[in-house]
XYZ file of C-alpha atoms in Angstrom:
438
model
C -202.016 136.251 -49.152
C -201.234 139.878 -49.489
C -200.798 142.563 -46.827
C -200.150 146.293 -45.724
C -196.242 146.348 -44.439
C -195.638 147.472 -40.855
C -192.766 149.934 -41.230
C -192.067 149.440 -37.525
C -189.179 146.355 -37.494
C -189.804 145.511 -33.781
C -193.388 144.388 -35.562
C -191.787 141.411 -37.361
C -189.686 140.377 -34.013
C -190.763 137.375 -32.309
C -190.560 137.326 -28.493
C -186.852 136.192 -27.236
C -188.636 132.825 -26.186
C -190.789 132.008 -28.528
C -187.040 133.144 -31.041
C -185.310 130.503 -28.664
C -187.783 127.985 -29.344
C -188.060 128.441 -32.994
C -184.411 127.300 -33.310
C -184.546 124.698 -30.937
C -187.451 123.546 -33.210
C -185.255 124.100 -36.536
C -182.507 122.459 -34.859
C -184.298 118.984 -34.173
C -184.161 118.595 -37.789
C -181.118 120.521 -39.099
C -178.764 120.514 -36.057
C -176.112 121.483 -38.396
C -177.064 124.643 -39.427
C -178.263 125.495 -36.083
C -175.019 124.916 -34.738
C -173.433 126.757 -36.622
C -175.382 130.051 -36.711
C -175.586 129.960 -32.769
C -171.494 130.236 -33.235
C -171.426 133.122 -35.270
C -173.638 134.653 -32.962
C -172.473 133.924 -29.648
C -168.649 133.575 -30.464
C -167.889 136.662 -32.007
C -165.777 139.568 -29.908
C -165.254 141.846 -32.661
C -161.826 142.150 -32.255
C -160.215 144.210 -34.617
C -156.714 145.572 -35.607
C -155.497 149.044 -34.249
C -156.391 151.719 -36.187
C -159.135 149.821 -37.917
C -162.730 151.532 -37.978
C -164.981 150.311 -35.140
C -167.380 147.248 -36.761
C -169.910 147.347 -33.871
C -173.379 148.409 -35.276
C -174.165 151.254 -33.343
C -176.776 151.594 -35.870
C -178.548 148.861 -35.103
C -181.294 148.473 -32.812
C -179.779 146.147 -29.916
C -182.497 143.384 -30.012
C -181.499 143.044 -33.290
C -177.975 142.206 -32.854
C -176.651 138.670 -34.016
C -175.744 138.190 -30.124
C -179.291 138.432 -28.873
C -180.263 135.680 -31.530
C -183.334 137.286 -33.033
C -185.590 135.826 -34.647
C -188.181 137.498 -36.885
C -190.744 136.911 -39.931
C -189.331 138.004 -43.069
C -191.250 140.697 -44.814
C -191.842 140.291 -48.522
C -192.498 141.962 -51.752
C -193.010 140.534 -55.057
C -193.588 142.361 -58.373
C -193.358 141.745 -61.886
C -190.280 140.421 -63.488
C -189.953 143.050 -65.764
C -189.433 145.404 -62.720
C -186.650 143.270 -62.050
C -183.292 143.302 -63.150
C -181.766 139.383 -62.574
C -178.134 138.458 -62.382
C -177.974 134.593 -62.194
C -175.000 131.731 -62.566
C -175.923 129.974 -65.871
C -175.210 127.013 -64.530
C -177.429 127.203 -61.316
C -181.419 127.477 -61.183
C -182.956 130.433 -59.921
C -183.951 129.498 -55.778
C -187.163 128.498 -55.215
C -187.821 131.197 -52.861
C -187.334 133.775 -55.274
C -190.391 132.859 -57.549
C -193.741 134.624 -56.897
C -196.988 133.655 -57.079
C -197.125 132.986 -60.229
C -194.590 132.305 -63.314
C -194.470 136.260 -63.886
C -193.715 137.756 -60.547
C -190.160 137.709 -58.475
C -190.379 137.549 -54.471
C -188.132 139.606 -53.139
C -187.302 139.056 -49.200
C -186.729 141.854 -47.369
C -184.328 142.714 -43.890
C -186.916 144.012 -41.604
C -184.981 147.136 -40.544
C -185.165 147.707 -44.457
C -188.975 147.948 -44.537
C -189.046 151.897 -44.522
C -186.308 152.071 -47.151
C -188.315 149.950 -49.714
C -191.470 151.413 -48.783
C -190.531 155.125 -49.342
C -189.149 154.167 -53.019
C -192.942 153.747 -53.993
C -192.217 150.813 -56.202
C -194.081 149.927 -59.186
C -196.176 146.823 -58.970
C -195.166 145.669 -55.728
C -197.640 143.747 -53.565
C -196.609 142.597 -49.843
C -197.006 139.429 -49.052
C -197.771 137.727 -45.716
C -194.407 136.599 -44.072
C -194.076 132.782 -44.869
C -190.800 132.658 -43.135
C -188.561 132.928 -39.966
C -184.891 134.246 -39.441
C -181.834 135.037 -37.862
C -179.312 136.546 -38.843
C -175.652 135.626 -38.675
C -172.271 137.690 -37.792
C -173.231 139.961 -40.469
C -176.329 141.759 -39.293
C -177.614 141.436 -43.353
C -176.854 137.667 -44.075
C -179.977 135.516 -42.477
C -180.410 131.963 -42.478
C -183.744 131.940 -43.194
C -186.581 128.789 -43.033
C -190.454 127.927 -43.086
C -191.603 127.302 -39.726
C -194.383 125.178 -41.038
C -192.211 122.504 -43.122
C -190.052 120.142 -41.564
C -189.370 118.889 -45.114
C -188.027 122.274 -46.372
C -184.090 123.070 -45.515
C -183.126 126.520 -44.415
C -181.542 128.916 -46.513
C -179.445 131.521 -46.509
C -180.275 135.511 -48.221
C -177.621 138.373 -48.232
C -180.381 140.993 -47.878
C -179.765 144.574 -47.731
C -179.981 146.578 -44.268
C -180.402 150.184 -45.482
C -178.256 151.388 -41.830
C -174.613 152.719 -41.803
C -172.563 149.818 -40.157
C -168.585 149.804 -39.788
C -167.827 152.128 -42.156
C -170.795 152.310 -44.827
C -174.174 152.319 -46.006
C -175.549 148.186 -45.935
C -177.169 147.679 -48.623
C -176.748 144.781 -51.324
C -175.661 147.274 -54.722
C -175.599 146.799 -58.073
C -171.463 146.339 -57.881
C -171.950 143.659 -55.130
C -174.438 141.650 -56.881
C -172.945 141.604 -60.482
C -169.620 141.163 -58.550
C -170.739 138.498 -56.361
C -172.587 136.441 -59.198
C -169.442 137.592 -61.749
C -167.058 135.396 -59.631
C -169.132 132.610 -59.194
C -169.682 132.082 -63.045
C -166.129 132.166 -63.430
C -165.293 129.510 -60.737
C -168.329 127.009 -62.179
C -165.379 125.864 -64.971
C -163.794 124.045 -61.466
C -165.632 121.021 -60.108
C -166.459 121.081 -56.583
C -164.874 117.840 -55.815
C -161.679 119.211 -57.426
C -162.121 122.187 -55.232
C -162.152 120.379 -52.027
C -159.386 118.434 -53.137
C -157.451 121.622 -52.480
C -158.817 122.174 -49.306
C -161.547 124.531 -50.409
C -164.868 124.172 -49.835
C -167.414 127.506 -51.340
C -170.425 128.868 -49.952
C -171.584 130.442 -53.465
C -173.104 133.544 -54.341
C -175.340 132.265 -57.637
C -178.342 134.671 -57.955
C -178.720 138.307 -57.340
C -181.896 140.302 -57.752
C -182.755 144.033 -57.383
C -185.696 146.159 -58.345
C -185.088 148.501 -60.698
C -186.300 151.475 -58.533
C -183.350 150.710 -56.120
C -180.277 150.055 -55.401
C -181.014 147.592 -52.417
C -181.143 144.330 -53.629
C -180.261 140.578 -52.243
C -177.857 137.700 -52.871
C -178.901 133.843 -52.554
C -176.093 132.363 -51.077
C -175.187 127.979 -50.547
C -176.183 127.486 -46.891
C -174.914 123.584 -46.079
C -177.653 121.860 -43.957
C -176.289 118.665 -43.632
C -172.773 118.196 -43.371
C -171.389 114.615 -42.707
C -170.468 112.370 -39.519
C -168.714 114.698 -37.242
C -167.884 117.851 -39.060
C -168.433 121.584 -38.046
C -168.250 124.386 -39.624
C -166.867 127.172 -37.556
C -165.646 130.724 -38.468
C -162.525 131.643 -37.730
C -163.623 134.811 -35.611
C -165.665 132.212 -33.407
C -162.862 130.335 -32.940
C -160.581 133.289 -31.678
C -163.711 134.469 -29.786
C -163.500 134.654 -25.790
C -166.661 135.653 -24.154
C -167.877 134.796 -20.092
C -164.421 134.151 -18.807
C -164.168 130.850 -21.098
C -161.249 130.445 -23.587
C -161.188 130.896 -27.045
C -161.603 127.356 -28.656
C -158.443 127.995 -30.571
C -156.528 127.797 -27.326
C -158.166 124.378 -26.589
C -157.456 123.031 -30.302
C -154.012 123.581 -29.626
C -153.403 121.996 -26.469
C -155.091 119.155 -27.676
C -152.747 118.575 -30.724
C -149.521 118.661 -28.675
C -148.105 120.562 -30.814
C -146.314 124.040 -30.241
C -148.978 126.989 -30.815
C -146.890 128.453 -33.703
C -146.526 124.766 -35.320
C -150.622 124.526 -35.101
C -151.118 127.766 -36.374
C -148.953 127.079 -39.366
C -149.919 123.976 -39.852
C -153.864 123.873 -39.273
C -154.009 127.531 -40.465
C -151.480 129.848 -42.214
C -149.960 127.288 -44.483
C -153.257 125.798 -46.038
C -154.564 129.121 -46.039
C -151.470 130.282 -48.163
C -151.910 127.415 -50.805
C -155.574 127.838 -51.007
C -155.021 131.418 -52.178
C -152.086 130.696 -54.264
C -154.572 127.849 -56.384
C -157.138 130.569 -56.845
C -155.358 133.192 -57.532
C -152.935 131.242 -60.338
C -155.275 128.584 -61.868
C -158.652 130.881 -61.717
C -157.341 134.532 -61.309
C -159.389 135.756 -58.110
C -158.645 136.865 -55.328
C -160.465 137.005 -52.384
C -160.659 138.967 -48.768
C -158.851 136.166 -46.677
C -160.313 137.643 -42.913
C -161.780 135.778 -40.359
C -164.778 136.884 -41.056
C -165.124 135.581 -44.418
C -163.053 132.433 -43.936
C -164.408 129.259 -42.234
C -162.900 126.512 -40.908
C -164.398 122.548 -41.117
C -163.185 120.279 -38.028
C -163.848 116.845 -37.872
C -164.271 115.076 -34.484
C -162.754 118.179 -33.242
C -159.881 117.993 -35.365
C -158.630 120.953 -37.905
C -159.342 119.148 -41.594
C -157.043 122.036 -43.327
C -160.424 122.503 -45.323
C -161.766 125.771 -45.279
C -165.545 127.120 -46.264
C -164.525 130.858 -48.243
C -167.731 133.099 -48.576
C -168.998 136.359 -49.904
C -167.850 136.465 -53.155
C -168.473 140.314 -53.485
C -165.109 140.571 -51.730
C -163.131 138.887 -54.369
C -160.932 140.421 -57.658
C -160.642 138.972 -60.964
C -157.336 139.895 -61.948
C -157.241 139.272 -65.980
C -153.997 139.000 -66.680
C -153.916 136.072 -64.277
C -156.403 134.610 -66.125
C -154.916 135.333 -69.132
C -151.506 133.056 -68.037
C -153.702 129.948 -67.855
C -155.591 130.717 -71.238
C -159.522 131.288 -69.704
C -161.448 134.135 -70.733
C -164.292 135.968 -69.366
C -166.686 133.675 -71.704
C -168.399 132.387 -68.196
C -169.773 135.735 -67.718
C -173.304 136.265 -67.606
C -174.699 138.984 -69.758
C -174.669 142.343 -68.230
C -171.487 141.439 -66.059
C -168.175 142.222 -67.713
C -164.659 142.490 -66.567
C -164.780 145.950 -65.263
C -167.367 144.632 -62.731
C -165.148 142.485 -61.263
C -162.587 145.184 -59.951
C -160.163 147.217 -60.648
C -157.739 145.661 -62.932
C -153.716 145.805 -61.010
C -151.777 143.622 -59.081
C -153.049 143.136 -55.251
C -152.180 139.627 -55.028
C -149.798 140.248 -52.227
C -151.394 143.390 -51.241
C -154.668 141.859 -50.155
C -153.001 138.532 -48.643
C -150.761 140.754 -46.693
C -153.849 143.010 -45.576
C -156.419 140.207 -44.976
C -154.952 136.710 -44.299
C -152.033 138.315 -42.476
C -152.828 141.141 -41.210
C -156.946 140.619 -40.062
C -156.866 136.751 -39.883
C -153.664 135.939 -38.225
C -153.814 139.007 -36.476
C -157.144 138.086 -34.661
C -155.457 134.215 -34.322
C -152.444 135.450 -33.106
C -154.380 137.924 -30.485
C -156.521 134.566 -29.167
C -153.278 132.213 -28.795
C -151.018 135.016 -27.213
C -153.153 135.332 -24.665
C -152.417 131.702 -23.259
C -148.860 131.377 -24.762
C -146.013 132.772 -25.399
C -145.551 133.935 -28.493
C -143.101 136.382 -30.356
C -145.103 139.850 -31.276
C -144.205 139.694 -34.816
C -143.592 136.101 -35.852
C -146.487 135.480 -37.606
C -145.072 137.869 -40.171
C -142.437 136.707 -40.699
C -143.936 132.844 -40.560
C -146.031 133.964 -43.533
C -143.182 135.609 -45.629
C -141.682 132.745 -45.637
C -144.685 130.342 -46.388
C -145.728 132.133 -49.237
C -141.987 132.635 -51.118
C -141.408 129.273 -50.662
C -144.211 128.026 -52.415
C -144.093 130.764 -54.974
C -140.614 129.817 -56.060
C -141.925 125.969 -55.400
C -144.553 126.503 -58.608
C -142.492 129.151 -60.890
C -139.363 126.765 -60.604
C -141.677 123.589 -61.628
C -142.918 126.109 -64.449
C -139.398 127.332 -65.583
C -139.849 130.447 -64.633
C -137.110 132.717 -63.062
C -137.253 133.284 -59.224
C -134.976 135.870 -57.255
C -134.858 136.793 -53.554
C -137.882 139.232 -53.650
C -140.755 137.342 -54.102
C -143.347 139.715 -54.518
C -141.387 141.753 -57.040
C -141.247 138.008 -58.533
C -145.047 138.026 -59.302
C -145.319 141.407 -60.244
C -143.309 140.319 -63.078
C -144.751 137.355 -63.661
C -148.290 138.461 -63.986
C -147.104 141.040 -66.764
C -145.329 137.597 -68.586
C -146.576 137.936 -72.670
C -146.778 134.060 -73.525
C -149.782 132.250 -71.220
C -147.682 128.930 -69.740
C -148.671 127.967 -66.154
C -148.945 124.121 -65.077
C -150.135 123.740 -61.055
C -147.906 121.138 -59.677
C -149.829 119.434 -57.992
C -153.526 117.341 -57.982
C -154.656 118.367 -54.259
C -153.179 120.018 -50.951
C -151.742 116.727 -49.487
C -149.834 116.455 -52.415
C -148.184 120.009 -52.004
C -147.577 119.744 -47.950
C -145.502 117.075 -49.048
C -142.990 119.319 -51.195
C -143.396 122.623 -49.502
């Protein structure tokens, strides 16, 4: 059961076609999943904005890049819990993955470009255990769906696990602020049901459980991994979508000839505008706000056909603004001990900051890149489409709420999240419901 760790990653990698044939394998009994993954993978060009830092992972040895589709064992540590400090959604079980051998020990999955990392911290009462499982990792080089090649009966998984490499911009690794971040948001959002949730068009691939030996800083993140989704559906990341690789066109560009409609009508309606009221509900009924780019935002189609729902992931990248919280009368009570409120980020307005920075300018910048391509389309008037969008349904909810609008409607919500008496009433029970009015 227990074994000496090969520091050397290429040890863990399985040959490209025995890799290929793992998934097909996987995929005979979770075709979802599969699907999926192989999209983030294959379908992502890594475009980026100008003057944004380069995201490809130099770092990173090439066979190990999501586009090859590696597949490798997992390497795997357990120690006692004590060694362990545990950050966990009171509301969800700890995964089943994460408990060791027996009721006292943690198992703690580890990247295998991480190996030498963990290793040279000489941790206390670690043992290594013989890799039970396979993986591959998705557009994010540390976020593997991971699953037990000798159990049909036993759905895949997904682990946020730390890569100890400097990739676009910074150091990998799963931290302390990520994980009591990450698990701080999603005790906060468990006071909305999940059915009421995807009544507003969002659908949340949670961030429950953290875990991280004490001797580090390098820890992991269990994250929701659907492996069954229903008759027809796909999940597909926006970046995939906007993707163009071998001479073929980006999907997007296919969506919208399909719909008849104008490109700037589908993008507004099957994107932008959904997009807007999703992070308007959040933001005003739960106080979070989250990195809207394409890498982080997903998009369901049924029968090939935009459902306005969207999956939202990594909840490290969200905010909790209090004082937002504070307007609806909720508290931090939610919070699991050892997370508090200056955990969840600094504590201003960036409402409009961060929609401007990530829905506008990452998301519908990549979206607008894919469809201008094939049609034409004015440089700037996505910008302007969203300034619109968004003050429009701002003044929508403040006027159904009393509250004064004027023509600047980001001054507007400055003002209103400094408001002394809490008073806000959402006007409306799901996303149909507000398309109609807005």
């Amino acid at each position: 059961m227990w074994t000496t760790p090969n520091p050397n990653p290429q040890h863990y990698l399985r040959p490209r076609a025995a890799g290929r044939a793992a998934l097909r394998k996987l995929s005979l009994t979770y075709p979802d999943p599969v699907r999926w993954i192989h999209q983030e993978q294959t379908l992502n060009d890594r475009t980026i904005a100008e003057g944004d830092y380069s995201i490809k992972p130099t770092a990173v040895p090439p066979e190990f890049w999501p586009e090859r589709e590696p597949v490798f064992w997992l390497p795997e540590f357990e120690a006692p819990r004590n060694q362990f400090r545990l950050f966990q959604n009171p509301t969800h079980p700890l995964p089943w993955y994460l408990s060791g051998s027996s009721s006292e020990f943690y198992s703690h999955p580890v990247n295998p470009l991480s190996v030498p990392y963990f290793l040279n911290r000489d941790l206390k009462g670690v043992r290594w255990r013989n890799p039970r499982f396979l993986a591959t990792p998705m557009a994010s080089h540390r976020t593997l769906l991971v699953w037990n090649p000798r159990s049909s009966n036993t759905p895949p998984f997904a682990v946020k696990a730390s890569l100890n490499l400097w990739i676009g911009g910074g150091n990998r690794n799963v931290r302390l602020y990520e994980i009591k971040r990450s698990v701080g948001i999603s005790s906060l959002l468990v006071g909305i049901p999940r059915a009421d949730l995807e009544r507003q068009g969002i659908l949340l691939l949670d961030d429950s459980v953290g875990l991280l030996h004490k001797q580090t800083n390098a820890g992991l993140l269990a994250r929701d991994t659907p492996w069954k989704l229903g008759a027809g559906e796909e999940i597909v990341p926006v970046f995939s979508l906007c993707a163009s690789t071998h001479d073929r066109r980006p999907r997007i560009v296919e969506l919208v000839e399909s719909s008849g409609l104008k490109p700037t009508a589908w993008v507004d309606t099957f994107v932008l505008t959904p997009l807007i009221y999703q992070a308007y509900f959040l933001g005003m009924t739960e106080g979070v706000v989250g990195e809207m780019h394409e890498q982080n935002i997903l998009m369901e189609l049924r029968n090939g056909i935009p459902t306005r729902r969207f999956w939202h992931r990594d909840l490290g990248g969200f905010r909790a603004d209090n004082d937002l919280r504070r307007l609806i009368n909720k508290d931090l009570g939610a919070l699991p001990t050892h997370i508090h409120l200056t955990d969840l980020g600094e504590q201003r307005d960036i409402f409009h900051e961060w929609l401007h920075s990530y829905l506008q300018g990452s998301l519908v910048y990549a979206v607008g890149h894919a469809v201008r391509n094939h049609f034409e389309i004015p440089t700037d008037h996505f910008a302007g489409l969203y300034n619109t969008r968004a003050s429009k349904l701002q003044n929508l909810i403040f006027s159904s709420n009393g509250i004064r609008t004027t023509s600047n409607f980001e001054k507007d919500f400055e003002r209103y999240r400094t408001r002394k008496l809490p008073s806000l009433t959402w006007p409306w029970k799901n996303l149909k419901a507000a398309l109609r009015d807005w």
